[in-house]
mmCIF file of C-alpha atoms in Angstrom:
data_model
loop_
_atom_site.group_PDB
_atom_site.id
_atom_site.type_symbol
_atom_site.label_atom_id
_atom_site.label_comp_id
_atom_site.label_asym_id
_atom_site.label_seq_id
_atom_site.Cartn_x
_atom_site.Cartn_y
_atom_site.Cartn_z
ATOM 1 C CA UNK A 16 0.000 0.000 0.000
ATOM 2 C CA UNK A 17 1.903 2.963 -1.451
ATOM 3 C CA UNK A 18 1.214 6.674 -1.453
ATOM 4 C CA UNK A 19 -0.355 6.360 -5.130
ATOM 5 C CA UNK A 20 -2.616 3.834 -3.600
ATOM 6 C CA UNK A 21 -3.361 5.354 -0.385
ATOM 7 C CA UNK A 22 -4.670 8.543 -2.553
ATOM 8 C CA UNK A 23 -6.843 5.890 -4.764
ATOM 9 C CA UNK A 24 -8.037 4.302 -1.567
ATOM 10 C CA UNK A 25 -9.331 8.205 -0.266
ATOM 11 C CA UNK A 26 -10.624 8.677 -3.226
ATOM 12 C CA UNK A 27 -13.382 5.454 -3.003
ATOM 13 C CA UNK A 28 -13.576 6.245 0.696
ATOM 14 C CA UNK A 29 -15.081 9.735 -0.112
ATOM 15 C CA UNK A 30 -17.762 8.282 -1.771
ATOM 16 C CA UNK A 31 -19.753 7.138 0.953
ATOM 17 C CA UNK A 32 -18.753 11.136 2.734
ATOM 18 C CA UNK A 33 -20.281 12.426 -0.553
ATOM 19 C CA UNK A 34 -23.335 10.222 -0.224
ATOM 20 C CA UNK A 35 -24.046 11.010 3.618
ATOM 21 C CA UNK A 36 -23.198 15.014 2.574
ATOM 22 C CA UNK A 37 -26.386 15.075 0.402
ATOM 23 C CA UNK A 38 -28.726 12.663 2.381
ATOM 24 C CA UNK A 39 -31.154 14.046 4.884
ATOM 25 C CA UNK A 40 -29.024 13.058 7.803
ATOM 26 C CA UNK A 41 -25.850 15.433 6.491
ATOM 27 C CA UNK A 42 -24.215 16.988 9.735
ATOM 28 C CA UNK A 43 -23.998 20.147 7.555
ATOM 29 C CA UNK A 44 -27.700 20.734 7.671
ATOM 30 C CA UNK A 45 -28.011 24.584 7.722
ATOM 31 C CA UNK A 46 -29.713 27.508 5.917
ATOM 32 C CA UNK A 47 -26.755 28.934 4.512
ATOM 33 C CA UNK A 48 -25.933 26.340 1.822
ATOM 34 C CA UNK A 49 -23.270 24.876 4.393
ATOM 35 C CA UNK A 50 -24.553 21.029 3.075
ATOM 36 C CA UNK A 51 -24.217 22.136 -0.788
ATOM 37 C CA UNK A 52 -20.744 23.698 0.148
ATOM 38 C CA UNK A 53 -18.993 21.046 2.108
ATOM 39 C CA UNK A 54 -20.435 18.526 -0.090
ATOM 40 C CA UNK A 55 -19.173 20.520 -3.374
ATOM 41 C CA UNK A 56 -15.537 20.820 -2.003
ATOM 42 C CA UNK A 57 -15.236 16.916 -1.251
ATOM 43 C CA UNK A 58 -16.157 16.118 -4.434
ATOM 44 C CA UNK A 59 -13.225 18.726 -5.993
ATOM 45 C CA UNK A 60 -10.636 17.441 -3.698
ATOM 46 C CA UNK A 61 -11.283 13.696 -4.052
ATOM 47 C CA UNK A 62 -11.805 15.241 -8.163
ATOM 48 C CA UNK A 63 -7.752 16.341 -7.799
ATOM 49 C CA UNK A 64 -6.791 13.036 -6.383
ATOM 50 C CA UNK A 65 -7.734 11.250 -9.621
ATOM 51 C CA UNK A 66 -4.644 13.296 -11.521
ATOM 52 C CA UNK A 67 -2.950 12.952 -8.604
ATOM 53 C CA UNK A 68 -2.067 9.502 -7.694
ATOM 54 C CA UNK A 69 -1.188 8.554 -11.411
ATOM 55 C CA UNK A 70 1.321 11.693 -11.388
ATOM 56 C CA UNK A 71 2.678 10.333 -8.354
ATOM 57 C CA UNK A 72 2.898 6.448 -9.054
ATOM 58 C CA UNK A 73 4.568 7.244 -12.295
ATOM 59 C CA UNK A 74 6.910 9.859 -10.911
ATOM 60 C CA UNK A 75 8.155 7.348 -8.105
ATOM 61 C CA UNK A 76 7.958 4.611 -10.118
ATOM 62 C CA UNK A 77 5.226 2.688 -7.896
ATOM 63 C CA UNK A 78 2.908 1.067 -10.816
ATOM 64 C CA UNK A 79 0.968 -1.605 -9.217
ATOM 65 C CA UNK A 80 -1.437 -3.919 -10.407
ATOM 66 C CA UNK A 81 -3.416 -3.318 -7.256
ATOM 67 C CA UNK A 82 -3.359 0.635 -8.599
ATOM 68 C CA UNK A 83 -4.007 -0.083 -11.950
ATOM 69 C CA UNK A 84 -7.462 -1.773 -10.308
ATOM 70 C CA UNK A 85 -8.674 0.589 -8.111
ATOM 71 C CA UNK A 86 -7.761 3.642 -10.057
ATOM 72 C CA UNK A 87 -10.142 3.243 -12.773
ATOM 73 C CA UNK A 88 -12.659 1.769 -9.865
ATOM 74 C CA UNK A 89 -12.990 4.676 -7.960
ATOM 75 C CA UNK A 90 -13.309 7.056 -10.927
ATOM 76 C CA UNK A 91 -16.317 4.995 -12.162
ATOM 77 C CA UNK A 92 -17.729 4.951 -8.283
ATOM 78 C CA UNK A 93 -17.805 8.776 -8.193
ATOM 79 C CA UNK A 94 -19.139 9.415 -11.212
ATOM 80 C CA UNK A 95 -22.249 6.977 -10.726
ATOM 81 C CA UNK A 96 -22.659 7.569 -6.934
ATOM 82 C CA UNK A 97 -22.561 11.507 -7.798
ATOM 83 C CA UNK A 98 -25.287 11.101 -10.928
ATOM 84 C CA UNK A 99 -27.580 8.797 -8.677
ATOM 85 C CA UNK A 100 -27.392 11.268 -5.658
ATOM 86 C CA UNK A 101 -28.021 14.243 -8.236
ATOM 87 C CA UNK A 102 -31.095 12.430 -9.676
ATOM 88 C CA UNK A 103 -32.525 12.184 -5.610
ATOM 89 C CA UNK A 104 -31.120 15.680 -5.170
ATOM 90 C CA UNK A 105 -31.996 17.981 -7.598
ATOM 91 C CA UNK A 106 -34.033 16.500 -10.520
ATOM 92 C CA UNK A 107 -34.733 19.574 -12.204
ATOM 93 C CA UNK A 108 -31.293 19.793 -12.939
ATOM 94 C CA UNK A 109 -30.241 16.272 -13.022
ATOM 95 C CA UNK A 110 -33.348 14.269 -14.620
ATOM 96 C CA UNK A 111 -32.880 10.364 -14.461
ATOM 97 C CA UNK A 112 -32.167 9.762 -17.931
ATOM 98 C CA UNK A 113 -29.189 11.592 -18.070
ATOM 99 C CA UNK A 114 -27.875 9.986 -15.223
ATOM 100 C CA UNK A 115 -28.695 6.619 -17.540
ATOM 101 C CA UNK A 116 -26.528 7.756 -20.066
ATOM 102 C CA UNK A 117 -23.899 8.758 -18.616
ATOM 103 C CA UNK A 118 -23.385 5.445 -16.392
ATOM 104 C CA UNK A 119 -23.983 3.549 -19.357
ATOM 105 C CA UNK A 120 -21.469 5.171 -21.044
ATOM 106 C CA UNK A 121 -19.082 4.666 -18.163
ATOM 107 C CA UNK A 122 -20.054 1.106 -18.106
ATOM 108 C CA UNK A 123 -19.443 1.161 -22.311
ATOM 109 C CA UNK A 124 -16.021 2.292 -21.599
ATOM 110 C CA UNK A 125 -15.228 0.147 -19.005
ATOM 111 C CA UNK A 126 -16.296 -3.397 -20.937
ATOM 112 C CA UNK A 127 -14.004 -1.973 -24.106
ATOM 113 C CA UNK A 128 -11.153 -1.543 -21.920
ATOM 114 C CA UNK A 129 -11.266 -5.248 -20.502
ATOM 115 C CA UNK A 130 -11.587 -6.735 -24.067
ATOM 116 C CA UNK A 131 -8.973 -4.766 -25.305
ATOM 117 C CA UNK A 132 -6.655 -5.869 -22.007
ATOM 118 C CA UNK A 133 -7.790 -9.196 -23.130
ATOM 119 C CA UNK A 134 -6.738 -8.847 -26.526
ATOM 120 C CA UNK A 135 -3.243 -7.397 -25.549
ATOM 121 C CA UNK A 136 -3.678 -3.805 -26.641
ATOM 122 C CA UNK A 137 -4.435 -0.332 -24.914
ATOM 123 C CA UNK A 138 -6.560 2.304 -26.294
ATOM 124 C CA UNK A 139 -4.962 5.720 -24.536
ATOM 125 C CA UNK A 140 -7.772 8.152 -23.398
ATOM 126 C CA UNK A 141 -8.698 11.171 -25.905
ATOM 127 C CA UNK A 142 -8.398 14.680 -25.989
ATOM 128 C CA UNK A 143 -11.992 14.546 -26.017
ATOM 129 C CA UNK A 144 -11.923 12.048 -23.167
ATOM 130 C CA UNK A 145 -10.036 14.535 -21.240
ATOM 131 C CA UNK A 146 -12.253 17.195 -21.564
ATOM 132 C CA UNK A 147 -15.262 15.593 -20.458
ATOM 133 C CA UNK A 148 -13.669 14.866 -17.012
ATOM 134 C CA UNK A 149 -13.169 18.747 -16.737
ATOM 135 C CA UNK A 150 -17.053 19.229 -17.995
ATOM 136 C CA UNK A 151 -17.914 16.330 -15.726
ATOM 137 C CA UNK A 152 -16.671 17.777 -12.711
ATOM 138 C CA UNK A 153 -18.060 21.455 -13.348
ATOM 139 C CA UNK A 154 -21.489 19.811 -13.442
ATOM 140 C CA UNK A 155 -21.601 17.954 -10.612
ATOM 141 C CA UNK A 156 -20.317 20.474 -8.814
ATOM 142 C CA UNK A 157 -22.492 23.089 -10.242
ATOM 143 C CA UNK A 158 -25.558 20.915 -9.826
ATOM 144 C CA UNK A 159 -25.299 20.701 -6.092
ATOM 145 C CA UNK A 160 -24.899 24.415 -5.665
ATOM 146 C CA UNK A 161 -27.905 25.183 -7.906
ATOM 147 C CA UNK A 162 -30.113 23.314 -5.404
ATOM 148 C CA UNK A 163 -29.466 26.196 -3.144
ATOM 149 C CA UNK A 164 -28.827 28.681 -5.268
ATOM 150 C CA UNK A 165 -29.796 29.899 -8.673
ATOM 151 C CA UNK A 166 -27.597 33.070 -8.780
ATOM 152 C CA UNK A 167 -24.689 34.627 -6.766
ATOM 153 C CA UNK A 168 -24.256 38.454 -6.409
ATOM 154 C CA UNK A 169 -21.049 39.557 -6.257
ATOM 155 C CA UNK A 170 -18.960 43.167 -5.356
ATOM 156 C CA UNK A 171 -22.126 44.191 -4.349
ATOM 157 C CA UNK A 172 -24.207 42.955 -6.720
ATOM 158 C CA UNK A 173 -22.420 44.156 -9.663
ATOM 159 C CA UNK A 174 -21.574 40.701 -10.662
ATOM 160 C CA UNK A 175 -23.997 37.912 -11.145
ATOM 161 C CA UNK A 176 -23.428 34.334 -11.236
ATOM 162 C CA UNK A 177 -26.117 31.551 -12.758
ATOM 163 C CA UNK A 178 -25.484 29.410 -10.619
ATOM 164 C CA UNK A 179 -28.317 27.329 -12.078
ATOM 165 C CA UNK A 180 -27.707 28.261 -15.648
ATOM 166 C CA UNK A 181 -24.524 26.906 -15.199
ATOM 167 C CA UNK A 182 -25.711 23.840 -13.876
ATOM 168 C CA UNK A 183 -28.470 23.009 -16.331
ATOM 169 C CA UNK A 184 -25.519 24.394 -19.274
ATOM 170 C CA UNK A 185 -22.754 21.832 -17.806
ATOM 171 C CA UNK A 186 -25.150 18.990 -17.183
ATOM 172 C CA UNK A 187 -26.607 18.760 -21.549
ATOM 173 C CA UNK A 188 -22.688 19.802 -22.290
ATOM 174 C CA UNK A 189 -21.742 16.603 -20.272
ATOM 175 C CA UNK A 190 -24.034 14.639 -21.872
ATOM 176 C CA UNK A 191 -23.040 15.791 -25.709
ATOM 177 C CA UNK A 192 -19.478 14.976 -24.449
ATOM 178 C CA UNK A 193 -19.928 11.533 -23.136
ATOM 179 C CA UNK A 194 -21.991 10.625 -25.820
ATOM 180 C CA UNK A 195 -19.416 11.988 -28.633
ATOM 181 C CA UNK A 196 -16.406 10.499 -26.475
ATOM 182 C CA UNK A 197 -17.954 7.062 -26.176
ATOM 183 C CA UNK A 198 -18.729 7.284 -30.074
ATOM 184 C CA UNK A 199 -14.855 8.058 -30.422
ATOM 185 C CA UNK A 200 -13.282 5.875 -27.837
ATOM 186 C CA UNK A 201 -15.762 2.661 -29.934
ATOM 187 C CA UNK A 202 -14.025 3.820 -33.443
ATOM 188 C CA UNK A 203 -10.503 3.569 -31.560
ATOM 189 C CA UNK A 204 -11.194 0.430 -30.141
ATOM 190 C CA UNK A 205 -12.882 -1.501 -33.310
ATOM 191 C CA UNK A 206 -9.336 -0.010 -35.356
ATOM 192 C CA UNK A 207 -7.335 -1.517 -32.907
ATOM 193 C CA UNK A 208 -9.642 -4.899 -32.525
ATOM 194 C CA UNK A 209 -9.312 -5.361 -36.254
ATOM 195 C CA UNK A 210 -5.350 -5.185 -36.309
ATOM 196 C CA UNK A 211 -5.494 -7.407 -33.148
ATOM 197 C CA UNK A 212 -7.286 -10.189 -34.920
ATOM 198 C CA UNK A 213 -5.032 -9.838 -38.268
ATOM 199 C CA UNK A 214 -1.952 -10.293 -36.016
ATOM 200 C CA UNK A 215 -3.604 -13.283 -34.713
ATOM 201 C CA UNK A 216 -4.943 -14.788 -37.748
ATOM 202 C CA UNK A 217 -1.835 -14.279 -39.488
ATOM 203 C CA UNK A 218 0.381 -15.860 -36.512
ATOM 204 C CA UNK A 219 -1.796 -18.538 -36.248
ATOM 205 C CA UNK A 220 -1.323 -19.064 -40.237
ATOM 206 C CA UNK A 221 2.549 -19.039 -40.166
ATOM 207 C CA UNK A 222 2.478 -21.696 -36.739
ATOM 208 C CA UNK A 223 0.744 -23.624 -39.042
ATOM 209 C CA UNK A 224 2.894 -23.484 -42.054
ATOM 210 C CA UNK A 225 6.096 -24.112 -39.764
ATOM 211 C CA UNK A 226 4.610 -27.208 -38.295
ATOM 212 C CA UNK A 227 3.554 -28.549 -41.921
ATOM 213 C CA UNK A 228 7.037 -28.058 -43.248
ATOM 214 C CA UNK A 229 8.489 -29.496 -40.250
ATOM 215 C CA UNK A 230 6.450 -32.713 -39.920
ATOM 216 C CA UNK A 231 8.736 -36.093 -41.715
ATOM 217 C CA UNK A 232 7.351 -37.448 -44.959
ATOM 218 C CA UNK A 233 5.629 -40.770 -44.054
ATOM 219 C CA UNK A 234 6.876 -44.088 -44.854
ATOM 220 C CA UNK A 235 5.620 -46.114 -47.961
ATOM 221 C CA UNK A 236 4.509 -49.410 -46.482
ATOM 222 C CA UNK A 237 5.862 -51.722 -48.623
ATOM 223 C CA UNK A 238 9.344 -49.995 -46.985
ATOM 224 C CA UNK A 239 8.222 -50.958 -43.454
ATOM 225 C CA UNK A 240 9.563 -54.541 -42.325
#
């Protein structure tokens, strides 16, 4: 259990914090958005971690298989656990099937990524890929604030934030983005799948063709005594 690992480990540990944040029960009950604010800055730190413990198992050299399990583990248990809680939370932001989508597509991903383990190839995550865990965490975040607020004023009310225009904005950005990423991450996989199974096909053809050549012509039987 190394530092990379520890971080992953906080990481799926926050998930039941960010679940008892935004249940009725939350010790940050108040009437100045104190549950929508604690429960917003968990999900941002345990957010960071996720860039976090891959910088640092790669800079000290600590790959593990262990890490290369839980990593992608607790990234897919804080996206669903924060989509589910948002559909309970604040449905007019967060309607239920959005949250479908976007765990499907998690759930798309994640069944790619094992056949493509399986088939010994990679398929490295997207520009696009990358962008949608940015989007991703905007909306969740902006989603939970929006069910206290649907505007800040700042400097005196010179500066106004939607705070639910943002939300509703991020959320249907999210979902364009997951749905285009999946869509791109399929194309990159079925490439490499096809390659995969010509390597194969054509290894398979030249064992053959070795063991053929190599096999002893067989003895007439009138030579046998």
């Amino acid at each position: 259990m190394n530092l990379p690992n520890s971080i992953t480990m906080s990481r799926i540990a926050s998930v039941p914090l960010l679940i008892w944040f935004l249940s009725p029960h939350s010790p940050f009950k108040g009437n100045n958005g104190e549950q929508e604010l604690a429960a917003s800055a968990l999900f941002i730190v345990a957010s960071i971690t996720d860039g976090l413990d891959g910088y640092l198992a790669r800079k000290r050299q600590q790959i593990t298989t262990i890490g290369m399990l839980l990593d992608p583990l607790a990234d897919k248990l804080m996206v669903t656990a924060a989509y589910i809680i948002l559909v309970a939370y604040n449905p007019r932001i967060v309607p239920a099937w959005i949250a479908v989508l976007i765990i499907g597509r998690e759930f798309l991903v994640s069944g790619l990524r094992s056949i493509a383990a399986s088939e010994g190839f990679t398929i490295d995550a997207s520009e696009i890929g990358k962008l949608k865990t940015v989007i991703q965490i905007v909306s969740v975040v902006a989603a939970i604030l929006a069910h206290r607020w649907d505007y800040w004023l700042w400097f005196g009310g010179h500066f106004v934030v939607a705070v639910h225009l943002i939300a509703v904005t991020a959320i249907y950005w999210m979902t364009a983005v997951s749905i285009i990423s999946a869509v791109d991450y399929f194309v990159g996989f079925w490439k490499k799948i096809d390659h995969a199974s010509e390597r194969a096909r054509t290894r398979r053809t030249s064992v053959l063709s070795r063991k053929a050549k190599a096999a002893p012509p067989a003895e007439h039987p009138s030579r046998i005594l």
